[in-house]
Tab-separated table of C-alpha atoms and ligand atoms in Angstrom:
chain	number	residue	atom	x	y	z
U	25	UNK	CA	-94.995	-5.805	190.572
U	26	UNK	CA	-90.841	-5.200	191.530
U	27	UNK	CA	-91.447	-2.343	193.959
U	28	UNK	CA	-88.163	-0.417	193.748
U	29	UNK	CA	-89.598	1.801	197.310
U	30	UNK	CA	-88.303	-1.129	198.537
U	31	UNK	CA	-85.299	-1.438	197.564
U	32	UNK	CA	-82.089	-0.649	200.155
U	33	UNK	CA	-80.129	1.138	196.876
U	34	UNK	CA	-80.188	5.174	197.203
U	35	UNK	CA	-80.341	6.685	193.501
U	36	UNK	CA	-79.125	10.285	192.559
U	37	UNK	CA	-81.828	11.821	190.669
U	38	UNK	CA	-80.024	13.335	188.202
U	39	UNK	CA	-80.168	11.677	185.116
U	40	UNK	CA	-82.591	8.299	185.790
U	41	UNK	CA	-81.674	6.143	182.444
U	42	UNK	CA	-83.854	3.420	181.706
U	43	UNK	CA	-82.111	0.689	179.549
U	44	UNK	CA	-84.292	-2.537	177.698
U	45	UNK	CA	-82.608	-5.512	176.505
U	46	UNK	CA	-79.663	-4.860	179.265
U	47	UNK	CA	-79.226	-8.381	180.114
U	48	UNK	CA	-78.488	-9.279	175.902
U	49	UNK	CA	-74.356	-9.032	173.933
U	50	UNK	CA	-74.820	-5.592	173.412
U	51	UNK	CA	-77.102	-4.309	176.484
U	52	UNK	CA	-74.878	-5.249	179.139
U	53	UNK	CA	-71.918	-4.086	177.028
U	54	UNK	CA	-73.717	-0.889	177.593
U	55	UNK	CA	-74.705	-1.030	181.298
U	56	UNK	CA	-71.423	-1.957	181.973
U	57	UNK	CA	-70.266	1.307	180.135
U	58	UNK	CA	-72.504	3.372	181.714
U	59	UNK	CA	-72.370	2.178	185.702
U	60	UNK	CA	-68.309	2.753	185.252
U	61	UNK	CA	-68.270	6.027	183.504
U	62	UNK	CA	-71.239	7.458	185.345
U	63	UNK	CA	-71.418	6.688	188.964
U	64	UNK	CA	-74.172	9.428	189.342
U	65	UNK	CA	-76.506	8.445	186.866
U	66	UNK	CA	-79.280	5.787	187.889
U	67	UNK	CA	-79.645	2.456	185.859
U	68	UNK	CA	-82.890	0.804	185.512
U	69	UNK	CA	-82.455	-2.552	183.462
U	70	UNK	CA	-85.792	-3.835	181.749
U	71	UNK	CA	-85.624	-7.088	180.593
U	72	UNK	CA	-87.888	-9.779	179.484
U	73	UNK	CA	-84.964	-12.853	179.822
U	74	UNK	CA	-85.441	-14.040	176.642
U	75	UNK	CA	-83.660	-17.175	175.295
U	76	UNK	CA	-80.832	-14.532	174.391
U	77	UNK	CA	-80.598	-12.037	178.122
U	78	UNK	CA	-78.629	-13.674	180.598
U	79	UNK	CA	-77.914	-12.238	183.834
U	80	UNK	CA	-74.099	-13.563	184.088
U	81	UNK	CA	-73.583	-11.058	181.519
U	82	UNK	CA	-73.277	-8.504	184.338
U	83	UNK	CA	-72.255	-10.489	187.366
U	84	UNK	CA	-69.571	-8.462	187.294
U	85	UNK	CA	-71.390	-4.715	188.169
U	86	UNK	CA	-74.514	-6.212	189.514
U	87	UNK	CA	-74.011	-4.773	192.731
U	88	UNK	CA	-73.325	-1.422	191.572
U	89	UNK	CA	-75.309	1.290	193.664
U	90	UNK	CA	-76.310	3.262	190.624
U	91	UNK	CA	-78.196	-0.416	189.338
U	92	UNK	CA	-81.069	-2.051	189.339
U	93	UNK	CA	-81.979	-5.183	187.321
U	94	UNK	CA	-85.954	-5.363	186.950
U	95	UNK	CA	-87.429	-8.201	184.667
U	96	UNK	CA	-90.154	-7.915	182.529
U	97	UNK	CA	-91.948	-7.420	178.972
U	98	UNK	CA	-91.677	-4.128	177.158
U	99	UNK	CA	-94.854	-5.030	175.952
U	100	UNK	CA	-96.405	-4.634	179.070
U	101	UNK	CA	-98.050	-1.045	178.724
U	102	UNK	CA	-98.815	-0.942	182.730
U	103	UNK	CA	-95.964	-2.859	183.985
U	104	UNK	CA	-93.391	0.055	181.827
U	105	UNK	CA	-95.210	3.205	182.847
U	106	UNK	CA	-95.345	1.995	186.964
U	107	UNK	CA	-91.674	1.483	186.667
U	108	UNK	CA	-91.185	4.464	185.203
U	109	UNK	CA	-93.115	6.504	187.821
U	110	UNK	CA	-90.845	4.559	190.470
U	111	UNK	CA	-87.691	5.886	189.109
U	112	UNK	CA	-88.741	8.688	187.206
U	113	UNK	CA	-87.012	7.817	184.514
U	114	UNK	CA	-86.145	10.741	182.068
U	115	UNK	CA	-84.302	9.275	179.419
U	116	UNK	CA	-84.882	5.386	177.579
U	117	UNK	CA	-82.444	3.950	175.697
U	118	UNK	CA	-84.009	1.153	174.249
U	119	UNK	CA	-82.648	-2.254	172.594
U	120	UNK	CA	-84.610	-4.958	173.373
U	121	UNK	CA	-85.333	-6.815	170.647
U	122	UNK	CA	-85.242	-9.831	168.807
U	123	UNK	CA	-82.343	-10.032	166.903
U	124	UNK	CA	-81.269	-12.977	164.418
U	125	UNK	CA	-81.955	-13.314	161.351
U	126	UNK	CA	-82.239	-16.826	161.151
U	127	UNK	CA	-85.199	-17.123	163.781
U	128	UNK	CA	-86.482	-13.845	161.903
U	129	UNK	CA	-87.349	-16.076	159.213
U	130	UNK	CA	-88.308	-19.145	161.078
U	131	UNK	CA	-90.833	-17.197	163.241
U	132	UNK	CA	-91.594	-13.725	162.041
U	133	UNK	CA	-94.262	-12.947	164.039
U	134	UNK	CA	-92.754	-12.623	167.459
U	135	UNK	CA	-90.226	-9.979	165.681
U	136	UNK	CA	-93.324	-8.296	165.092
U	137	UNK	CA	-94.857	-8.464	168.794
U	138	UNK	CA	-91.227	-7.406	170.197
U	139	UNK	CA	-89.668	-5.425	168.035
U	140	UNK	CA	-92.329	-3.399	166.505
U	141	UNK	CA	-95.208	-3.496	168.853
U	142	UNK	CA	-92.922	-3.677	172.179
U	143	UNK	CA	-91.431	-0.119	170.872
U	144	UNK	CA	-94.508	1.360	169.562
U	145	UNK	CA	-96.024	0.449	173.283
U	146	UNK	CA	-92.503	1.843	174.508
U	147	UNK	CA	-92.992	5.144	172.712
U	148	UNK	CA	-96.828	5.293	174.286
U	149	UNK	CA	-95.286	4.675	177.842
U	150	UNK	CA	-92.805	7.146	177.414
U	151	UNK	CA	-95.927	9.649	175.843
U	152	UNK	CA	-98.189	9.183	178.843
U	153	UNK	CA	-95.309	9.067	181.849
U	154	UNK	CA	-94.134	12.095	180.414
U	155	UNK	CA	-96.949	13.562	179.505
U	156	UNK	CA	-96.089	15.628	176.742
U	157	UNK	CA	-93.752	17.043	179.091
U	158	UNK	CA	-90.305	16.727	176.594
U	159	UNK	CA	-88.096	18.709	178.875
U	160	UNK	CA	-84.973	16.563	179.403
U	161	UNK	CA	-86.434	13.593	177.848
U	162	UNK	CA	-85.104	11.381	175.380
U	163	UNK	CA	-86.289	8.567	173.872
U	164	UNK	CA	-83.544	6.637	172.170
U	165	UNK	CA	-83.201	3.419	169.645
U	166	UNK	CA	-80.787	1.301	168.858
U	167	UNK	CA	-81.008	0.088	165.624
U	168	UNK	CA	-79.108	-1.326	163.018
U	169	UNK	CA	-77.667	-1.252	159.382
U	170	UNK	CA	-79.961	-3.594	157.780
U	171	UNK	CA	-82.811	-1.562	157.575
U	172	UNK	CA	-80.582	-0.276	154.407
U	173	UNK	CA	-81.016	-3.529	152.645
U	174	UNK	CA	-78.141	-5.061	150.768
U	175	UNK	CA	-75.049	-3.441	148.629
U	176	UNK	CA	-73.742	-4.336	145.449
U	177	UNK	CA	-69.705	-4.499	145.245
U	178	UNK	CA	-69.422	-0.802	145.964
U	179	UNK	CA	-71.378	1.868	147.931
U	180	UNK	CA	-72.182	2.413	151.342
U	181	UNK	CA	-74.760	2.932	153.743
U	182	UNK	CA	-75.583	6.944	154.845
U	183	UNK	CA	-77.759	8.536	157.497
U	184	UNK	CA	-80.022	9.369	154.024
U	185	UNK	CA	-79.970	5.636	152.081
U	186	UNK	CA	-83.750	4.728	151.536
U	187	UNK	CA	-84.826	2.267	153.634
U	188	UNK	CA	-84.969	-1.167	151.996
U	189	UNK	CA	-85.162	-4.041	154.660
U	190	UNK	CA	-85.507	-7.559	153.323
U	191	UNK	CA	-85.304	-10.210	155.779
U	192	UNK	CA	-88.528	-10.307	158.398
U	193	UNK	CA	-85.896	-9.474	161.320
U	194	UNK	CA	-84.387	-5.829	159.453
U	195	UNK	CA	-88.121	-5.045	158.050
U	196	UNK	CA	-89.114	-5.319	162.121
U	197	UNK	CA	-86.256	-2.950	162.766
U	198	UNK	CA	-86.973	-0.577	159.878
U	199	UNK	CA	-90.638	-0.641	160.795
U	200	UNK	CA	-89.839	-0.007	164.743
U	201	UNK	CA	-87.770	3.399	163.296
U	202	UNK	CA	-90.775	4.668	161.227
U	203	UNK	CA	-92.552	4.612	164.773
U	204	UNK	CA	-89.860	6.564	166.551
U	205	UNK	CA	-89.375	9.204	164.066
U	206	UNK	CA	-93.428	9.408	163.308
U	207	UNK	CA	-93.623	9.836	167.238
U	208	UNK	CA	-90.915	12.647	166.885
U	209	UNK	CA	-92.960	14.284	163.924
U	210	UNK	CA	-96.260	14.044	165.478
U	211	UNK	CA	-96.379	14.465	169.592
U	212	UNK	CA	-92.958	16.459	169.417
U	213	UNK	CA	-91.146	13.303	170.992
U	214	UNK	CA	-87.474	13.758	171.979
U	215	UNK	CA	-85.815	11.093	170.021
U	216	UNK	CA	-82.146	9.655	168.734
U	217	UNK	CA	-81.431	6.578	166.559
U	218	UNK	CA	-78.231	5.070	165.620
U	219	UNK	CA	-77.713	2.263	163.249
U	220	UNK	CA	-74.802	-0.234	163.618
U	221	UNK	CA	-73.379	-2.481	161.956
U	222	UNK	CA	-72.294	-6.200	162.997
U	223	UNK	CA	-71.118	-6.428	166.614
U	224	UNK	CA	-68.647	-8.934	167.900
U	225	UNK	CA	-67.275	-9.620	171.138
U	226	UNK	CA	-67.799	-11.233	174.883
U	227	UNK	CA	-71.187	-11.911	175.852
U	228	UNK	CA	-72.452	-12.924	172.563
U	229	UNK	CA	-75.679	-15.400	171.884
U	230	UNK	CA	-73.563	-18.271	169.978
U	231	UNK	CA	-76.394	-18.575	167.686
U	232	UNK	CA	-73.931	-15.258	165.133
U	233	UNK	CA	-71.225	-16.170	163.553
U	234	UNK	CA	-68.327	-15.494	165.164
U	235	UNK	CA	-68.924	-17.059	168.621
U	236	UNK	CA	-70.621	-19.568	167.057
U	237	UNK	CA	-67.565	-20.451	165.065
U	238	UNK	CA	-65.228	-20.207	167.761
U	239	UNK	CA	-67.488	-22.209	169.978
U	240	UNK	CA	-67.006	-25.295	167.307
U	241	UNK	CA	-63.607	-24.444	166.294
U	242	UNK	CA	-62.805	-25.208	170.099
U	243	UNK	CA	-64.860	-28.051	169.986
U	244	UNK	CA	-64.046	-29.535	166.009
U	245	UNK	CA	-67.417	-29.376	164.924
U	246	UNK	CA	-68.470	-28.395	161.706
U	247	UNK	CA	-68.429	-24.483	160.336
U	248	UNK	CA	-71.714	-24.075	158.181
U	249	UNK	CA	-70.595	-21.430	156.082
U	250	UNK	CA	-73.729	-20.354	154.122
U	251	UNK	CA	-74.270	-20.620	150.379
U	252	UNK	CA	-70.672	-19.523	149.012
U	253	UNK	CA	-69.041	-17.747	151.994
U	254	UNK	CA	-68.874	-14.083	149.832
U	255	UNK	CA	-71.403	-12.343	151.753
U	256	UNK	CA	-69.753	-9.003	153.197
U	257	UNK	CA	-70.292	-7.385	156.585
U	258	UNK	CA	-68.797	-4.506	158.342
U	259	UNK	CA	-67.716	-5.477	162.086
U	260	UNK	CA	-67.545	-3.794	165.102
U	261	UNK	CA	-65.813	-4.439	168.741
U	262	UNK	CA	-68.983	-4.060	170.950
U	263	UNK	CA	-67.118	-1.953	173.506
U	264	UNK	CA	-66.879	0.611	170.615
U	265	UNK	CA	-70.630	0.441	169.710
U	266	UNK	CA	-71.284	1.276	173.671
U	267	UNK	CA	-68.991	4.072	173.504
U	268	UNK	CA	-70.451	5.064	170.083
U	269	UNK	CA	-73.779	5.054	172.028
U	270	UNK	CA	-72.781	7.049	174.332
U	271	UNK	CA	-71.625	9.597	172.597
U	272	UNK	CA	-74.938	9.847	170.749
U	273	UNK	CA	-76.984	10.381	174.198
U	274	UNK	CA	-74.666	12.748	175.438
U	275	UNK	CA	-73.753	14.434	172.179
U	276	UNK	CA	-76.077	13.942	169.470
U	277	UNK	CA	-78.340	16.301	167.785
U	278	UNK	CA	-82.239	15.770	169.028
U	279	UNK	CA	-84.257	13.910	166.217
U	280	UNK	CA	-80.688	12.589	164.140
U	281	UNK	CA	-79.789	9.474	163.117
U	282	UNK	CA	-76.164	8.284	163.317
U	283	UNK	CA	-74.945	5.207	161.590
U	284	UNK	CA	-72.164	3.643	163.664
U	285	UNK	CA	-69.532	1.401	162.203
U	286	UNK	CA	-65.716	-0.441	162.107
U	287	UNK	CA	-64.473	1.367	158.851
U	288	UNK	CA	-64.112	-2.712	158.607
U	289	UNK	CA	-65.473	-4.752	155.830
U	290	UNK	CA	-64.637	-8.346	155.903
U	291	UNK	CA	-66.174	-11.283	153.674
U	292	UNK	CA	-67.355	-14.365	155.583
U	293	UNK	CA	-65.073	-16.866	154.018
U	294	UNK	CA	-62.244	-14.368	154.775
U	295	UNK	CA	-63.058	-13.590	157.987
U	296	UNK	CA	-63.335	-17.560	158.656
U	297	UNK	CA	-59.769	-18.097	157.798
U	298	UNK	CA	-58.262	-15.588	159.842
U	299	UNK	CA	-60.510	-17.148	163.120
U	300	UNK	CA	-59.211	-20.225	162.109
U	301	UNK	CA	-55.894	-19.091	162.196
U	302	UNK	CA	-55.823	-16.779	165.410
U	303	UNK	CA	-57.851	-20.081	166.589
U	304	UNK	CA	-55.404	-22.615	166.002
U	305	UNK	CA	-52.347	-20.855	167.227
U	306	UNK	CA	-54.117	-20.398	170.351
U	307	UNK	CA	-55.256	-24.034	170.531
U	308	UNK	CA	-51.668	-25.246	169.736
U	309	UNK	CA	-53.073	-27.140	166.712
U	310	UNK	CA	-50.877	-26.891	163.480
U	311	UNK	CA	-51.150	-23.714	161.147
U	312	UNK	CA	-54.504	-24.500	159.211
U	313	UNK	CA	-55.976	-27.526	161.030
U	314	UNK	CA	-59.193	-26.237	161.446
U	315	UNK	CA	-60.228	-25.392	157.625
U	316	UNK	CA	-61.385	-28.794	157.302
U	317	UNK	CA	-64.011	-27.747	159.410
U	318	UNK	CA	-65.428	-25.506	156.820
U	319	UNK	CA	-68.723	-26.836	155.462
U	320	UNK	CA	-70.237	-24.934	152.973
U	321	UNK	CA	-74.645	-25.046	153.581
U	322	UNK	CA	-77.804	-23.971	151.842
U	323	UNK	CA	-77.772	-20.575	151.559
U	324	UNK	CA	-80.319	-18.368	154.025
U	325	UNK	CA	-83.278	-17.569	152.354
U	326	UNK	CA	-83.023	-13.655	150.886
U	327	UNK	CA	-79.253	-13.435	152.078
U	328	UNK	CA	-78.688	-10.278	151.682
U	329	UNK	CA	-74.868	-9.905	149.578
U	330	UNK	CA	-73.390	-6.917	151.202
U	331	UNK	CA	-73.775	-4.092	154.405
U	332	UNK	CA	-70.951	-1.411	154.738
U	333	UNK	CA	-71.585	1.679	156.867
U	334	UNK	CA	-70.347	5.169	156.444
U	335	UNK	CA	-69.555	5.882	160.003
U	336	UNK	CA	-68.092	9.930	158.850
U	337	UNK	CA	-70.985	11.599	160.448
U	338	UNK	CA	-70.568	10.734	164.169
U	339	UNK	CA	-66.994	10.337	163.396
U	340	UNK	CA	-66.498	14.064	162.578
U	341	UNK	CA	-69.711	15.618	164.789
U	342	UNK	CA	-69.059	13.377	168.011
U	343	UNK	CA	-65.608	12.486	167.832
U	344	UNK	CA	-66.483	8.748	168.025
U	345	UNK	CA	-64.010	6.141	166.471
U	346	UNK	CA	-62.916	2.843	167.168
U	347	UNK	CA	-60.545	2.355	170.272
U	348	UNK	CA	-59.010	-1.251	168.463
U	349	UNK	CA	-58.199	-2.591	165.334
U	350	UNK	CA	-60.498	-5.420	163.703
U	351	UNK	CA	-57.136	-8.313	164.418
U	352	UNK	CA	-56.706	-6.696	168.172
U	353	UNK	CA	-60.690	-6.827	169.015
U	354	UNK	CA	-60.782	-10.646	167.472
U	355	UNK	CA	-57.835	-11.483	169.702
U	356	UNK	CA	-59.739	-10.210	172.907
U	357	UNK	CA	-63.214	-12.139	171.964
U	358	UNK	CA	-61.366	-15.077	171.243
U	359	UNK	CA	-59.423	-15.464	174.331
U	360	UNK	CA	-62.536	-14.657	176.398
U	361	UNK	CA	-64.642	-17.221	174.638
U	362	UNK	CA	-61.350	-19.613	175.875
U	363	UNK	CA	-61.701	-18.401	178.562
U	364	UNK	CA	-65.290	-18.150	179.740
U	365	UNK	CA	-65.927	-21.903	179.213
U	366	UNK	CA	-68.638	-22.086	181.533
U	367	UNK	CA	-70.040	-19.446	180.260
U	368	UNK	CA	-70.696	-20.701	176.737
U	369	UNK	CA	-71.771	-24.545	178.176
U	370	UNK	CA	-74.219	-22.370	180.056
U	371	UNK	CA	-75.949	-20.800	177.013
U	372	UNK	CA	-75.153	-23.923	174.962
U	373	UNK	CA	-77.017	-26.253	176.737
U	374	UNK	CA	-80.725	-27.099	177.211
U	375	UNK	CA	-83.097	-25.195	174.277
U	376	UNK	CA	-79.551	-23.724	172.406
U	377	UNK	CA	-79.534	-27.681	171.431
U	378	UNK	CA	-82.832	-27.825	170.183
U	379	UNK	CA	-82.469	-25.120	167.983
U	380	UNK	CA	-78.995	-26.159	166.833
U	381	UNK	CA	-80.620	-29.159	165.329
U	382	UNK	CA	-83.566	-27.644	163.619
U	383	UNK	CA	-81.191	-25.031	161.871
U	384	UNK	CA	-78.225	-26.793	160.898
U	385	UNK	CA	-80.222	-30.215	160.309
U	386	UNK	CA	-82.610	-28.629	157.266
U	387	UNK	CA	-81.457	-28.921	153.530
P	9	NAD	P1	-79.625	-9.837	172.002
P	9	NAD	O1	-80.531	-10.758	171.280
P	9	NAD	O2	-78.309	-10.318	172.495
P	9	NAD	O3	-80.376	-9.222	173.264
P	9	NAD	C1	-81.716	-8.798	173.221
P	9	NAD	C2	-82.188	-8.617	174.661
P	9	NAD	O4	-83.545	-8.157	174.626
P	9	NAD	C3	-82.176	-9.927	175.477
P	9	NAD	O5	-81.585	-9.701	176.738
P	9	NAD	C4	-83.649	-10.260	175.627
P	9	NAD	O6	-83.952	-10.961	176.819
P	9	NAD	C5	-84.293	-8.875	175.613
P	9	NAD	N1	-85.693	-8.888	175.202
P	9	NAD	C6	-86.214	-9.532	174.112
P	9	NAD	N2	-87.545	-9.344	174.082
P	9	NAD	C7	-87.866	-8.564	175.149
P	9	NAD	C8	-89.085	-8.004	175.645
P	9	NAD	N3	-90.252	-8.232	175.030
P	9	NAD	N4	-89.046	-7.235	176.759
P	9	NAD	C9	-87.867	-7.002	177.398
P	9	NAD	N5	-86.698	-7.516	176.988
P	9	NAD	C10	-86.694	-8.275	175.874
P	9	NAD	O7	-79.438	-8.588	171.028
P	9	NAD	P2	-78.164	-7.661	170.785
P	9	NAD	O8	-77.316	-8.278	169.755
P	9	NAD	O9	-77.590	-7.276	172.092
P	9	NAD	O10	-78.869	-6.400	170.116
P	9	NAD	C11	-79.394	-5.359	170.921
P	9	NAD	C12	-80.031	-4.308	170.024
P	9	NAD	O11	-79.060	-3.796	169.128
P	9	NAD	C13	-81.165	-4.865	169.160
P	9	NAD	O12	-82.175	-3.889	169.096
P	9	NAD	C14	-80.518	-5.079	167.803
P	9	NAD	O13	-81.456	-4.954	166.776
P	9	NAD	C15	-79.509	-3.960	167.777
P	9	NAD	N6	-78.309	-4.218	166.950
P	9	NAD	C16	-77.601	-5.382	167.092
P	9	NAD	C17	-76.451	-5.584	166.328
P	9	NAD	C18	-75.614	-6.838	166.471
P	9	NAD	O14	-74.662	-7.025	165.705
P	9	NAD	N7	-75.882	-7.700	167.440
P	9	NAD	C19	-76.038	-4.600	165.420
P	9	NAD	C20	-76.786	-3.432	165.308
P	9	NAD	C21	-77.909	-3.248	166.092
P	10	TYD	P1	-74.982	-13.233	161.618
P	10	TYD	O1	-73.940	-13.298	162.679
P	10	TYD	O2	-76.203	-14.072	161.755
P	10	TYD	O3	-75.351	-11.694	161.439
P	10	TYD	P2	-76.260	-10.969	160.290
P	10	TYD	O4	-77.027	-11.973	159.538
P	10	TYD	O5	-77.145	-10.096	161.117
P	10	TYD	O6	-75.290	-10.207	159.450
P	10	TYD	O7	-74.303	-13.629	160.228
P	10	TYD	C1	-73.174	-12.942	159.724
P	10	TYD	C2	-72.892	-13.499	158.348
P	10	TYD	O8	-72.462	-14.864	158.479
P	10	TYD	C3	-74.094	-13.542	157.437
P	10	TYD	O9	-73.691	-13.278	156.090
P	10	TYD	C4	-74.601	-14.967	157.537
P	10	TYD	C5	-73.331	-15.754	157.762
P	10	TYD	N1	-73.493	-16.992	158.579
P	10	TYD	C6	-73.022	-18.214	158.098
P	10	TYD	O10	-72.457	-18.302	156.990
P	10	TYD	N2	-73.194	-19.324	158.874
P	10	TYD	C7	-73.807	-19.271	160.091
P	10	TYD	O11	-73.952	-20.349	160.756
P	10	TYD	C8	-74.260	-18.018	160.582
P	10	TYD	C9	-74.953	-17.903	161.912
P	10	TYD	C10	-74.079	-16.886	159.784
């Protein structure tokens, strides 16, 4: 067991945060947020080092003094509640999880053990360390826009749209927010939720489209564009969903549900050609090079056509809204994914192969 008595770091007690999933795209997006805005604030990071956490994702504040990198499974009912005695943690904000689709539907069942049974064994950690004790506490999930299910041409997604998931990975998340809202209803639990829609940016597993694509632009491999390329998502810079975050933990109402999003609906074979072209102008190949690339692929199984988010609630009750355009925040990502070539030979290598095959090889 990681005895933290042990460790040389001095922590403030003031506000002891502990973070799951911290070493994944949008977990260290948030660490890194919160170590440089909050220099007083203690940050435990739980995570489990999954195919998709990597700790170079936060070389960069891992010697911060308010941080501390601990790894281990959130499903691990003893392992959770000893940590959180060592640091006496009084808030969680948690986002470990399993999170692509694709593997959702290739292995359902270990969405289930993480996703749904690591936060119901979460919210009983949380339960017992705290011992009914809610006073500062706050238990907070990170969850996402697909437990809406899928749009037609028009609409959007509210705080109050039914829930409607349809892909094994979204009905995991939908279930997982049942448990945190039937844990605020019955033991008085102090929770938030927020529900975002599709992140892009550094740091990301390039198993999702967008690094994934940029990763074989670079490289002139093929772009499997699923089933006709008109499936719609909203996108957001995932510097903006940390700040979003953070304005829900400091900001939002106990027990609410924000839904956090770019105002920025794109639809895949759209948002392929402008990569292609930031992409090529950047690689110094001629204006539309890389379209041959395009390969259109089976479909996904239960695609789901369309997600758009209403983002007007924590827009106009936090203040929240996105600090960059969609072109400015694809310009960034790009040029770090240029950049960061070790970085993505890293993650690319060894199992990443393996998997490429199986899921790109199927017809
Ligand atoms: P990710 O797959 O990049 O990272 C998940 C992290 O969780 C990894 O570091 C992994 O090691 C860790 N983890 C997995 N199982 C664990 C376990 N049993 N115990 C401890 N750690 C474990 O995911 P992400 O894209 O950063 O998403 C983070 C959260 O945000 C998820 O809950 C996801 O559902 C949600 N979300 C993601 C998006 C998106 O576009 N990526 C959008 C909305 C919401
Ligand atoms: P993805 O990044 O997997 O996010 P999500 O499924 O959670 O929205 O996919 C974004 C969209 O891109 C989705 O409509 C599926 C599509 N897609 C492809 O066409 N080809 C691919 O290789 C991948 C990974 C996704």
């Amino acid at each position: 067991m990681y005895n933290a008595k042990k460790s040389k770091k001095k922590f403030k007690e003031m506000n002891n945060i502990l973070i799951t999933g911290g070493a994944g795209f949008i977990g260290s997006h948030l660490i890194r947020h919160f170590i440089k805005h909050y220099p007083d604030y203690k940050i435990i990071n739980l995570d489990k080092l999954t195919y998709a956490g990597n700790l170079e994702n936060l070389r960069d504040i891992e010697n911060a003094k308010n941080y501390h990198f601990v790894k281990g499974d959130i499903c691990d009912f003893n392992f959770v509640k000893e940590l959180m005695e060592l640091h006496q943690i009084n808030s969680i904000i948690h986002l470990a999880a399993e999170s692509h689709v694709d593997r959702s539907i290739s292995n359902p069942m270990e969405f289930v053990n993480t996703n749904v049974v690591g936060t119901v064994n979460l919210l009983n950690v949380a339960k017992a360390y705290w011992s009914e004790d809610y006073d500062n506490k706050l238990f907070y999930l990170v969850s996402t826009d697909e437990v809406y299910g899928s749009l037609g041409e028009t609409g959007l997604f509210t705080e109050t749209t039914p829930y409607d998931p349809r892909s094994p990975y979204s009905a995991s998340k939908a279930s997982a927010d049942h448990f945190v809202r039937a844990y605020q209803h019955t033991y008085d639990m102090p929770v938030k939720l927020s529900n975002c829609s599709n992140n892009y940016g550094s740091y990301q597993f390039p198993e999702k489209l967008l690094p994934l694509f940029i990763n074989n632009i670079k490289h002139n491999k093929n772009l499997p564009v699923y089933g006709n390329g008109k499936y719609t998502r909203d996108w957001l810079w995932v510097v903006d969903h940390a700040r979003a975050i953070d304005a829900v933990y400091h900001k939002g109402k106990m027990g609410e549900t924000y839904n956090i999003g770019g105002f920025n609906e794109w639809q895949n074979i759209d948002l392929i050609h402008l990569l292609i072209e930031q992409m090529d102008t950047k690689l110094g190949r001629p204006e539309g090079t890389s379209k041959e690339l395009i390969t259109y692929v089976k479909d996904r199984p239960g695609h789901d056509k369309r997600y758009a988010i209403d983002a007007n609630k924590i827009k106009n009750e936090l203040g929240w809204q996105p600090s960059v355009t969609f072109e400015e925040g694809l310009d960034k990502t790009i040029d770090w994914y240029l950049k960061n070539e070790d970085w993505l030979n890293n993650v690319t290598s060894g199992n990443y192969q393996t998997y490429y095959q199986k899921q790109y090889t199927k017809q």
